[in-house]
mmCIF file of C-alpha atoms and ligand atoms in Angstrom:
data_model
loop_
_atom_site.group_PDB
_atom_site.id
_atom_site.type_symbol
_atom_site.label_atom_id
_atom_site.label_comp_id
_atom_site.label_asym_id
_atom_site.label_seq_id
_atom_site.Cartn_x
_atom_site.Cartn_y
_atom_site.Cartn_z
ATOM 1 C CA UNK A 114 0.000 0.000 0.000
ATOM 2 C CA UNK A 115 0.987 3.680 -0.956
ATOM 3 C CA UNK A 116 0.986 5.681 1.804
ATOM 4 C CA UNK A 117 1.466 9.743 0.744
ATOM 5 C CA UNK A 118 0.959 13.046 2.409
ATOM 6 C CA UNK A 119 -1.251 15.575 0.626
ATOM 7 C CA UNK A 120 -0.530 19.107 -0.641
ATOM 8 C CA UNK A 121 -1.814 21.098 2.068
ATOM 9 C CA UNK A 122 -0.921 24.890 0.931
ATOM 10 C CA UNK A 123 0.806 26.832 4.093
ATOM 11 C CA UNK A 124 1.021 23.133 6.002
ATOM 12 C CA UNK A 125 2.581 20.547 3.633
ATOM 13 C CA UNK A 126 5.473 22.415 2.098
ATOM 14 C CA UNK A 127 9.072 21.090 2.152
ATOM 15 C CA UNK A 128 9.930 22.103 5.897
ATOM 16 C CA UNK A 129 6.909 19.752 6.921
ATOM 17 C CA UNK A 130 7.767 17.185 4.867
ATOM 18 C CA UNK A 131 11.392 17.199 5.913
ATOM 19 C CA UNK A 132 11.084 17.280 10.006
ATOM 20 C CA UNK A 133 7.916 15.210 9.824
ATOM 21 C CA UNK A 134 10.311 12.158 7.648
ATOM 22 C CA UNK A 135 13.201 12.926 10.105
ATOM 23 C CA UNK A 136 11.235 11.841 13.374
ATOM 24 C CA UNK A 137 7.929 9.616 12.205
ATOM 25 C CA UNK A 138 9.751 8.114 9.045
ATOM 26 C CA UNK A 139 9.060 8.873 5.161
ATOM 27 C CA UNK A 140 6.366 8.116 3.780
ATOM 28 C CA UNK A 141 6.039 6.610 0.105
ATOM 29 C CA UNK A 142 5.074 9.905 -1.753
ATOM 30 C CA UNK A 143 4.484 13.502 -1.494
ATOM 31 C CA UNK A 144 2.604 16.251 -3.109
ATOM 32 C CA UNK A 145 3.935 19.591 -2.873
ATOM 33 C CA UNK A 146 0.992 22.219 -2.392
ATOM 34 C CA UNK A 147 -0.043 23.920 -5.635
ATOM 35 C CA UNK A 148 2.879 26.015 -7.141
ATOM 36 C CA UNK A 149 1.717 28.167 -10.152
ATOM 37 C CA UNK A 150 4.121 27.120 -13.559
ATOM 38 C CA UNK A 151 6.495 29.839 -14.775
ATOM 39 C CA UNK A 152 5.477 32.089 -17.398
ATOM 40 C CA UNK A 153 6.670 30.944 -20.868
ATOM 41 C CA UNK A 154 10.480 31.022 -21.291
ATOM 42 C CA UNK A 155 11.523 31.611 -17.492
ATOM 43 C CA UNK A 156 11.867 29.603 -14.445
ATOM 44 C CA UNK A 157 9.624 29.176 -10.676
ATOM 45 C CA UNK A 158 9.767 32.305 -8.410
ATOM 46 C CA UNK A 159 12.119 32.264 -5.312
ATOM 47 C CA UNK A 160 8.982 30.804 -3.475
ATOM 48 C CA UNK A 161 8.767 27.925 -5.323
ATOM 49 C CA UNK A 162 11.941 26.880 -5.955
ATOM 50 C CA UNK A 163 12.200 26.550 -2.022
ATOM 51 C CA UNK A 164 9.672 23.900 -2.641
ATOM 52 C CA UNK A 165 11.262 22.649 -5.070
ATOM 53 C CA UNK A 166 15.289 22.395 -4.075
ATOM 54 C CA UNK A 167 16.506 19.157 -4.400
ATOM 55 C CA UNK A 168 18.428 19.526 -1.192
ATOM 56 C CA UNK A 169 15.204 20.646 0.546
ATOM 57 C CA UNK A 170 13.640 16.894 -0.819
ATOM 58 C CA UNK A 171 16.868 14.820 -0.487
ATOM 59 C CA UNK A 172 15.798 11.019 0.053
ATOM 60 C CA UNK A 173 11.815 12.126 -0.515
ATOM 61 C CA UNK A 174 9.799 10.994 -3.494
ATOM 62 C CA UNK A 175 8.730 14.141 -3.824
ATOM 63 C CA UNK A 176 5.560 15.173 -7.053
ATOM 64 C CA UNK A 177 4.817 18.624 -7.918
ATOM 65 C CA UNK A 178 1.589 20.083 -8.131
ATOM 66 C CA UNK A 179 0.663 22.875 -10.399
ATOM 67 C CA UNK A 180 -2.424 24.512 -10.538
ATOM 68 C CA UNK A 181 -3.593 25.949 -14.173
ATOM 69 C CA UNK A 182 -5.887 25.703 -16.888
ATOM 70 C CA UNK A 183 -3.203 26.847 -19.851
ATOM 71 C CA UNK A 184 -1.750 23.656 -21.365
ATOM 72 C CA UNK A 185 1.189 25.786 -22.674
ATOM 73 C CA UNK A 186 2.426 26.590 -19.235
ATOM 74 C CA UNK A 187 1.400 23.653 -17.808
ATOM 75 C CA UNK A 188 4.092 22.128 -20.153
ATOM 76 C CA UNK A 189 6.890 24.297 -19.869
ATOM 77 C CA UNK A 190 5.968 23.907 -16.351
ATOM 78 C CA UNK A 191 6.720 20.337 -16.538
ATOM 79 C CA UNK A 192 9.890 20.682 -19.120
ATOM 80 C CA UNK A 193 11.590 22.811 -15.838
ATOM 81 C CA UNK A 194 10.161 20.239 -13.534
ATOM 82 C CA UNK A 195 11.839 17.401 -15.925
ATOM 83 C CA UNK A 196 15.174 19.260 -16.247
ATOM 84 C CA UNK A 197 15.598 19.508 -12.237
ATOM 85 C CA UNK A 198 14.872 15.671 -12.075
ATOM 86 C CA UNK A 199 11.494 15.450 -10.937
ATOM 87 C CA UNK A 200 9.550 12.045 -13.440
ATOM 88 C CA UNK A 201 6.246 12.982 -12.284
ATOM 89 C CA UNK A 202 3.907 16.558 -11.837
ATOM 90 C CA UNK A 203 0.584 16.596 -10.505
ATOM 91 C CA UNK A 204 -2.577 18.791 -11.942
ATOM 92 C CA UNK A 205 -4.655 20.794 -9.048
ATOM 93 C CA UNK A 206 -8.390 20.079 -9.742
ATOM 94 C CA UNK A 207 -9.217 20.065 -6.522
ATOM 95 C CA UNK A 208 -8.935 23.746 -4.984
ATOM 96 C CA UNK A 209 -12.199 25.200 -4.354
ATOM 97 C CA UNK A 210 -11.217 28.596 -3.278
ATOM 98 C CA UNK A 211 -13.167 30.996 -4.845
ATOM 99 C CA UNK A 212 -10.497 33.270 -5.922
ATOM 100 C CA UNK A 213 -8.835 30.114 -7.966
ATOM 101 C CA UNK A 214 -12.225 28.781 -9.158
ATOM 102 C CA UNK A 215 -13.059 32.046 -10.464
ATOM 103 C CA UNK A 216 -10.407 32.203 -12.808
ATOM 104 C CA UNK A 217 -11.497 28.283 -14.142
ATOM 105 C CA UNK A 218 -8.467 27.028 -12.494
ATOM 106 C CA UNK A 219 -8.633 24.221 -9.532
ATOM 107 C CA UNK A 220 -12.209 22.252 -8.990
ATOM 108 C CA UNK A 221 -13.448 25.644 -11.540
ATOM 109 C CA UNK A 222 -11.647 23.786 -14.452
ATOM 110 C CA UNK A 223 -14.312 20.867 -13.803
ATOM 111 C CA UNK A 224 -17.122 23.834 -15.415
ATOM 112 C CA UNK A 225 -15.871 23.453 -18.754
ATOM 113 C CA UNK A 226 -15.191 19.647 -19.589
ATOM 114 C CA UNK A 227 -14.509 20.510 -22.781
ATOM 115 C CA UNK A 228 -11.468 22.903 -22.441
ATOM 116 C CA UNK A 229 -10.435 19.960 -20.014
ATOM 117 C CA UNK A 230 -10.307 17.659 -22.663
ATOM 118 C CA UNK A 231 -8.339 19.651 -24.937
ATOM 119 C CA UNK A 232 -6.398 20.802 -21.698
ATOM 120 C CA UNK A 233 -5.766 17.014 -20.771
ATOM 121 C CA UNK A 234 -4.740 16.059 -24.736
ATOM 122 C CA UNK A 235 -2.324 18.367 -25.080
ATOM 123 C CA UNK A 236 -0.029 18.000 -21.526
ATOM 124 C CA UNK A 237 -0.512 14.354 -22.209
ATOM 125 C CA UNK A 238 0.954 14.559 -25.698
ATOM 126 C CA UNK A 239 3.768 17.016 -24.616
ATOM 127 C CA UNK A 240 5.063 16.833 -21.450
ATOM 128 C CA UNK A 241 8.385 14.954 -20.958
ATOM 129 C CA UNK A 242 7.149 13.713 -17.414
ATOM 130 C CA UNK A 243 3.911 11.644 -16.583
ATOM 131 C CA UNK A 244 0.938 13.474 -15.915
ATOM 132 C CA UNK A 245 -1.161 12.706 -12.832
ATOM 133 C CA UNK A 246 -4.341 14.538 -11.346
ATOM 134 C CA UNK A 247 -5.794 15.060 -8.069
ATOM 135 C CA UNK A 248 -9.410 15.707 -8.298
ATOM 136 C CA UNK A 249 -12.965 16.632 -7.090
ATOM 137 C CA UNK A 250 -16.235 14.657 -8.495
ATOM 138 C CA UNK A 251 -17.631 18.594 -9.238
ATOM 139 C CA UNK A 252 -18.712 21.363 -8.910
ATOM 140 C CA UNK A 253 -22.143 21.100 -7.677
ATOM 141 C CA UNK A 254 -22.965 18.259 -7.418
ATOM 142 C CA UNK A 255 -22.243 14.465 -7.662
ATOM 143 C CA UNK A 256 -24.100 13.324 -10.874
ATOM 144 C CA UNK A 257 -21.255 15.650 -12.549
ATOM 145 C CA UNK A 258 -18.732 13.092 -11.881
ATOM 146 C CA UNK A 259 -20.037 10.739 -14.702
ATOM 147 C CA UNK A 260 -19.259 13.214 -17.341
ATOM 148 C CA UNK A 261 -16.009 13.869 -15.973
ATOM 149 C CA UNK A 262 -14.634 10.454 -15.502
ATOM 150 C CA UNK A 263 -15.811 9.987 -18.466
ATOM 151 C CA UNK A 264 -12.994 12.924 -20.038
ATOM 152 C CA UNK A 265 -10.110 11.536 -17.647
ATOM 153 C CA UNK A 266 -11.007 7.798 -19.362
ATOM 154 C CA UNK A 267 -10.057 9.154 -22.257
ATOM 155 C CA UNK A 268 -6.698 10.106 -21.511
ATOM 156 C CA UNK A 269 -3.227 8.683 -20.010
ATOM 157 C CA UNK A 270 -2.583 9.759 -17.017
ATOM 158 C CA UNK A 271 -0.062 8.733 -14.574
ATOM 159 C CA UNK A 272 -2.406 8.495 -11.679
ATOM 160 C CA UNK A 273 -5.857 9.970 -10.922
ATOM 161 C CA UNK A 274 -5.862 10.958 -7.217
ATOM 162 C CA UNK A 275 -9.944 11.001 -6.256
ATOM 163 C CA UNK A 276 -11.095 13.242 -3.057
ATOM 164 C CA UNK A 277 -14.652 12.705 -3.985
ATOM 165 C CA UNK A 278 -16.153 15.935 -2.361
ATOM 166 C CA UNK A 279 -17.713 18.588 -4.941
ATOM 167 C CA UNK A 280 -16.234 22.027 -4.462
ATOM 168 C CA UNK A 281 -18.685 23.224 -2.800
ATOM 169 C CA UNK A 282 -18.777 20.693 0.258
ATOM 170 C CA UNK A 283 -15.617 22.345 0.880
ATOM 171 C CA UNK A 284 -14.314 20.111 3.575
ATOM 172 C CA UNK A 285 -17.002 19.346 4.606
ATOM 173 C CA UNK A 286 -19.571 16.483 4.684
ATOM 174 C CA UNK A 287 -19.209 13.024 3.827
ATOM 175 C CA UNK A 288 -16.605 11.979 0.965
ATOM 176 C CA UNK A 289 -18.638 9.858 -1.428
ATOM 177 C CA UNK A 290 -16.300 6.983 -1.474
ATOM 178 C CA UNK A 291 -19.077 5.197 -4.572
ATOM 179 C CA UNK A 292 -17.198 6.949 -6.653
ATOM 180 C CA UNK A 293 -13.609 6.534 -5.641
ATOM 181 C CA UNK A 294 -15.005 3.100 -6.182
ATOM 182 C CA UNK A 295 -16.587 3.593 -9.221
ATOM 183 C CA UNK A 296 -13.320 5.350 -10.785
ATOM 184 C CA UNK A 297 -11.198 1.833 -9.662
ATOM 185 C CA UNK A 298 -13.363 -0.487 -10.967
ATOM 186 C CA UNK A 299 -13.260 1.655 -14.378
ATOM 187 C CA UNK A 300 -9.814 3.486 -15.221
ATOM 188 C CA UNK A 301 -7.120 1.540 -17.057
ATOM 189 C CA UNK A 302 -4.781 3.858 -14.806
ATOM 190 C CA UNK A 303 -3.649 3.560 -11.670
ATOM 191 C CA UNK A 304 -6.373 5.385 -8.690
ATOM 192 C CA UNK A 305 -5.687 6.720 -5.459
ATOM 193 C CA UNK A 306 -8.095 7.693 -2.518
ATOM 194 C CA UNK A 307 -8.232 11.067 -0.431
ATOM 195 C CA UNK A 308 -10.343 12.064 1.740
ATOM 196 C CA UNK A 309 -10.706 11.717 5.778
ATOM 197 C CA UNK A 310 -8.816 8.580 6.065
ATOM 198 C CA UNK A 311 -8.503 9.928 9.854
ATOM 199 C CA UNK A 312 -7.432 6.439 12.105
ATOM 200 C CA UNK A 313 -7.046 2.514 11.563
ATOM 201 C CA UNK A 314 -10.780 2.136 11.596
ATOM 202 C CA UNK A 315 -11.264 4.518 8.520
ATOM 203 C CA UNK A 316 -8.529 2.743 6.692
ATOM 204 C CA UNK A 317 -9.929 -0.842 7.708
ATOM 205 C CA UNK A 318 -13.462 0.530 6.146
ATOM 206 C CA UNK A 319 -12.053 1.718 3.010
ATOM 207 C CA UNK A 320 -10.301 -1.717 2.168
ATOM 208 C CA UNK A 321 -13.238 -3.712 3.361
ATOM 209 C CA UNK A 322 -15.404 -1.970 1.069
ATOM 210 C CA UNK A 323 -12.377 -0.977 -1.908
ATOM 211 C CA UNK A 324 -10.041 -3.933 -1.403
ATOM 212 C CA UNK A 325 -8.165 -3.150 -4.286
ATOM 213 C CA UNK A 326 -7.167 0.127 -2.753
ATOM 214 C CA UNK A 327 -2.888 0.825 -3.865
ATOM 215 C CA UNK A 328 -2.589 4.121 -2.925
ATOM 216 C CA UNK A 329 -3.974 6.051 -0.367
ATOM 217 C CA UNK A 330 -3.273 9.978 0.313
ATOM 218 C CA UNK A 331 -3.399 11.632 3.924
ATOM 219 C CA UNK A 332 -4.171 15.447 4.637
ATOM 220 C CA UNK A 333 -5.594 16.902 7.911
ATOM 221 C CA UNK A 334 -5.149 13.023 9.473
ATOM 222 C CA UNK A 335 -1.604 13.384 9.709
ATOM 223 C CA UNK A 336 -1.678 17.240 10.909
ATOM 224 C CA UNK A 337 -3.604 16.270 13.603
ATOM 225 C CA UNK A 338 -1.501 12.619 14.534
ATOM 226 C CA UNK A 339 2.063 12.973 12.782
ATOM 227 C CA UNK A 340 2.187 9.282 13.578
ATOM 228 C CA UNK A 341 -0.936 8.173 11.226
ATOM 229 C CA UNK A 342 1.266 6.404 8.835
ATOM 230 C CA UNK A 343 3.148 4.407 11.447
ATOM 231 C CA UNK A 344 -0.167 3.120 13.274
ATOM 232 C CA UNK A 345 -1.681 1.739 9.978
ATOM 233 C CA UNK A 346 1.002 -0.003 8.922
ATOM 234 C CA UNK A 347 0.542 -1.477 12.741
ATOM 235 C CA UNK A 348 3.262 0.885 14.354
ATOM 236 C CA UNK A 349 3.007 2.602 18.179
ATOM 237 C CA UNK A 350 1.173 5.823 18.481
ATOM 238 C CA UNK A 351 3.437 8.983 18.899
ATOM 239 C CA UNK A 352 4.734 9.376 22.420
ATOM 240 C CA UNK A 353 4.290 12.430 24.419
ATOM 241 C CA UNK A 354 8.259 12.938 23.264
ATOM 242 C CA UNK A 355 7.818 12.082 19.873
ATOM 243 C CA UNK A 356 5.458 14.632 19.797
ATOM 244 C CA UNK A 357 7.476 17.096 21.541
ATOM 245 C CA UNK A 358 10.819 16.567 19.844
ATOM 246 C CA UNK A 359 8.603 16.957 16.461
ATOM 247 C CA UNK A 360 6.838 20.302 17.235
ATOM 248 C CA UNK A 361 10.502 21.839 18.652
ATOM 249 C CA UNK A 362 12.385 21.056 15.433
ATOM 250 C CA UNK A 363 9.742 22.334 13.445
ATOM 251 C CA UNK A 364 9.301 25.219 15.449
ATOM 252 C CA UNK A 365 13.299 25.654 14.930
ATOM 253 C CA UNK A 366 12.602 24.776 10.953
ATOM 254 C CA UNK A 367 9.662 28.030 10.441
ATOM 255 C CA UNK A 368 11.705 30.693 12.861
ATOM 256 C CA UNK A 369 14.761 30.090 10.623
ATOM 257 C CA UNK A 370 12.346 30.848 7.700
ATOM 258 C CA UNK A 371 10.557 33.661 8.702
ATOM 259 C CA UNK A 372 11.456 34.862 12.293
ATOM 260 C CA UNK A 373 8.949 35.589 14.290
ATOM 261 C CA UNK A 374 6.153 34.844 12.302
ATOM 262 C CA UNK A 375 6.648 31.063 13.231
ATOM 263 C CA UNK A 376 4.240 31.700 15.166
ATOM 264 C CA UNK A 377 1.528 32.200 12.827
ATOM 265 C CA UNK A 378 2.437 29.535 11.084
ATOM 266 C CA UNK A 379 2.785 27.012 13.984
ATOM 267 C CA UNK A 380 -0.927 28.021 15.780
ATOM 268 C CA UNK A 381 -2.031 27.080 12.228
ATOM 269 C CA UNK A 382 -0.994 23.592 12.448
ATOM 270 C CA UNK A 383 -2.055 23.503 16.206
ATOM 271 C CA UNK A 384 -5.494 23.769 15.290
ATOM 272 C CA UNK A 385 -4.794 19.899 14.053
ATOM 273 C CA UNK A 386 -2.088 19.058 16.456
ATOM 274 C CA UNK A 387 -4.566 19.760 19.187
ATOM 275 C CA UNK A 388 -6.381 16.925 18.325
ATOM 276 C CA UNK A 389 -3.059 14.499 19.734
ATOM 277 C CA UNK A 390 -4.553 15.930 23.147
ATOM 278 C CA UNK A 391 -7.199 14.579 25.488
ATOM 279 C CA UNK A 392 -8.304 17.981 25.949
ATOM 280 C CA UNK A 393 -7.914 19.984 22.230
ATOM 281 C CA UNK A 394 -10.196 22.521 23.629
ATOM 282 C CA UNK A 395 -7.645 23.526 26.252
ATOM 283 C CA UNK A 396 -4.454 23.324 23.928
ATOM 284 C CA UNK A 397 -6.510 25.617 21.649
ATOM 285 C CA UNK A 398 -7.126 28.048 24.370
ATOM 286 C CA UNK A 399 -3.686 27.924 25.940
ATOM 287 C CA UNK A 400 -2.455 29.093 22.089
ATOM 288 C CA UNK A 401 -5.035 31.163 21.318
ATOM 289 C CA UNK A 402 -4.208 34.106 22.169
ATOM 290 C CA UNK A 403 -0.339 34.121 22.083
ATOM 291 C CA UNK A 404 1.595 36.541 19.342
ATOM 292 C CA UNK A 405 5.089 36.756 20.159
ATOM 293 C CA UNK A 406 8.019 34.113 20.198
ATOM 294 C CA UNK A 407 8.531 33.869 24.170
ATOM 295 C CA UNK A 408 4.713 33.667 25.236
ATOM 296 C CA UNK A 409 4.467 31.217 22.388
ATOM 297 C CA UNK A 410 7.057 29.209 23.859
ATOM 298 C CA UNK A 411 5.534 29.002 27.417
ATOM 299 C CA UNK A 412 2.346 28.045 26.396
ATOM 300 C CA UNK A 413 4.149 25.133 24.449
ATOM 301 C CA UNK A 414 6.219 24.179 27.447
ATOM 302 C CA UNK A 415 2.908 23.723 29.567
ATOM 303 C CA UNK A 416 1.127 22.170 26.687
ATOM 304 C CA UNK A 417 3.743 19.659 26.867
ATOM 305 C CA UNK A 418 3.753 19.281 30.850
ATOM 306 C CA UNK A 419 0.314 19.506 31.534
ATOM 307 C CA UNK A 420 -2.451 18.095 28.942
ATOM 308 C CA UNK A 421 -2.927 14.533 28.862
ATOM 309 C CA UNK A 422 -2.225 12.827 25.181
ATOM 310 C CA UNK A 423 -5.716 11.600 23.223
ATOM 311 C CA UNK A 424 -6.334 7.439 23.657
ATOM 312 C CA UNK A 425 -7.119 7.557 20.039
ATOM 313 C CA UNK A 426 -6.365 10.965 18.108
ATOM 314 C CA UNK A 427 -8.479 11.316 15.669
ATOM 315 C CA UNK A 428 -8.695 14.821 13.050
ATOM 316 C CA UNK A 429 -12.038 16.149 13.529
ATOM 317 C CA UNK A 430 -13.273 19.915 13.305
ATOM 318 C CA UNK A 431 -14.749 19.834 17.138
ATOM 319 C CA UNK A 432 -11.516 19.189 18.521
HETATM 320 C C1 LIG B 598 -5.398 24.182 4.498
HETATM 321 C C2 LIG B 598 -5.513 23.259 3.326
HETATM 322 C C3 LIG B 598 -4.696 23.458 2.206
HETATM 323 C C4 LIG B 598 -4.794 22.611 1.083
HETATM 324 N N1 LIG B 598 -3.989 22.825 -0.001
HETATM 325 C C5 LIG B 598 -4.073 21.995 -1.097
HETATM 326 C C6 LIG B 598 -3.220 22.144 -2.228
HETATM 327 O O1 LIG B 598 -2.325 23.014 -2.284
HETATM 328 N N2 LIG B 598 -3.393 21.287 -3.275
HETATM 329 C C7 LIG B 598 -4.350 20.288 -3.252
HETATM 330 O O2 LIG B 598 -4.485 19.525 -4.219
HETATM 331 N N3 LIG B 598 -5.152 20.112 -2.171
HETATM 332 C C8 LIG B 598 -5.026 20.921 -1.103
HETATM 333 N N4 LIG B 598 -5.809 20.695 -0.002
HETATM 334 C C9 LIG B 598 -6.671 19.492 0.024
HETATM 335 C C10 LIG B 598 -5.928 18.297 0.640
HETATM 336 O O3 LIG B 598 -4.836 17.931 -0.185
HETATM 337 C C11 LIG B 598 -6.850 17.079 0.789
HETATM 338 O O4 LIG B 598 -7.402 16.793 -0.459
HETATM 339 C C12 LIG B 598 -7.991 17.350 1.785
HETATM 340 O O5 LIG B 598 -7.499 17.876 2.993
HETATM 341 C C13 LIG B 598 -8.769 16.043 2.064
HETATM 342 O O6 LIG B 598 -7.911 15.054 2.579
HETATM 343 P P1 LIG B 598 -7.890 14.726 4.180
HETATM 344 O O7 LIG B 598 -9.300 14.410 4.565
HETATM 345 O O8 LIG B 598 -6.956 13.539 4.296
HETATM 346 O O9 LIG B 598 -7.382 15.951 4.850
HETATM 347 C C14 LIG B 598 -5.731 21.537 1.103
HETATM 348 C C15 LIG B 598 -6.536 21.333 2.237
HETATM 349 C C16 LIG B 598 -6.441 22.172 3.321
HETATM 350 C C17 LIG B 598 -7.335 21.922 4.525
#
């Protein structure tokens, strides 16, 4: 079984991925979050090529993601991605921010199955690296999925990664597994699942009900229980040190990023990691209200004394 972390934009990106492999072990694959291609002729921004830095990935299988709708830059996209060694990039369908599906780009490309088609023909034909896809079943609403399975049927891809939400569930609601199911039993390509695989019983479900499941991609799950990966493949949960020694180095990892605005970044992934705690209510409220680096650090320091670890941490949005 393929076990992969998802793009999570402002979560997932290479510092993540790096102290997360260091102290709960690599998994098989991971997405970068979406990185817009370089215009025609030029190379990724300063932003992206931090993403993208082979030292920053060293010993990761590491898959771009870009998020367009214009084939052209999708493929000189994937001609830069080629020439710095990457053999595989990843299409976003899956964003349903409004700004993005505005402009017909993420789960908005899935309004127009047409220019998809043509979209899908030409990076097939012409980029030097496999194409996979990570997408929603629609826009609106479900029955839209026929229609576009039916367009990625008609085309190579590398992989077709299904979080079978419509873009307007958000991240919310129920993922409609059917049609995870539905794309398996149908695509001559190799499928992957997304989509609140949270804990061992979610897992056991899907491969009861899916049991020719290969590839399975984890989001908010690990965020909120960096040792996810380990426990399905029948590891130990993550220790109250494990945990610790995870959150200081990559506290350590952000502030020698961006200074003091590690801790924006680090009460963003505490609104998972609160869900390792018995209490998530009382982690949230004892980082709630910090701003600067030294009150950030106390309330850490008692976080790690004080609250009791969850029996069985689980992602959810109560917690
Ligand atoms: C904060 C946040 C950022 C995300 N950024 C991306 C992204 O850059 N690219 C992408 O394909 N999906 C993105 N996603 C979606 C996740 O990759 C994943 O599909 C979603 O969280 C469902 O999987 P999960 O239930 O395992 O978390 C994002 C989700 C969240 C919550």
């Amino acid at each position: 079984m393929i076990l992969s972390l998802a793009p999570m934009e402002g979560l997932t990106g290479h510092i993540f991925r790096a102290v997360h492999a260091e102290c709960f072990g690599a998994l098989d694959r991971y997405y970068t979050p979406f990185l817009a291609p370089p215009h025609l002729g030029s190379g990724f921004g300063k932003r992206a090529m931090a993403e993208l830095d082979p030292a920053e990935n060293r010993g990761l299988d590491v898959v771009p993601q870009l998020l367009t709708n214009d084939a052209e830059r999708f493929v000189w996209g994937a001609q830069v991605l080629a020439d710095m060694g990457f053999r595989e990039v990843n299409l976003n369908l899956g964003c349903p921010s409004g700004t993005v599906v505005a402009k017909g780009r993420g789960s908005g490309f899935l309004r127009d199955l047409e220019a998809l088609d043509a979209f899908l023909e030409k990076v097939c034909a012409e980029s030097p690296i496999p194409v996979s896809v990570k997408t929603r079943i629609g826009v609106a609403a479900d029955e839209e999925y026929e229609q576009i399975l039916a367009v990625y049927l008609r085309h190579p891809l590398a992989e077709l990664i299904v979080h079978p939400r419509v873009q307007r569930d958000r991240y919310q609601g129920i993922p409609r597994q059917a049609a995870y199911g539905e794309t398996l039993r149908r695509a001559p390509f190799p499928v992957a699942y997304n989509g609140d695989i949270f804990d061992c019983g979610d897992m056991d479900a899907l491969l009861a009900t899916y049991p020719a499941t290969r590839h399975v991609m984890l989001g908010r799950g690990i965020l909120a229980n960096p040792a996810l990966a380990r426990t399905l493949r029948g590891g130990a949960p993550a220790t109250r040190e494990e945990l610790e020694r995870f959150h200081d180095k990559l506290f350590e990892a952000y502030f020698a990023e961006m200074g003091g605005n590690v801790v924006f970044r680090m009460k963003e992934w505490w609104s998972y990691a609160r869900c390792s705690f018995a209490n998530p209510l009382s982690v949230h409220r004892r980082v709630r209200k910090v701003r600067k680096v030294e009150e950030y650090q106390a309330a850490v320091h008692d976080i790690f004394r004080k609250e009791e670890l969850a029996a069985a941490p689980r992602f959810t949005w109560s917690c």
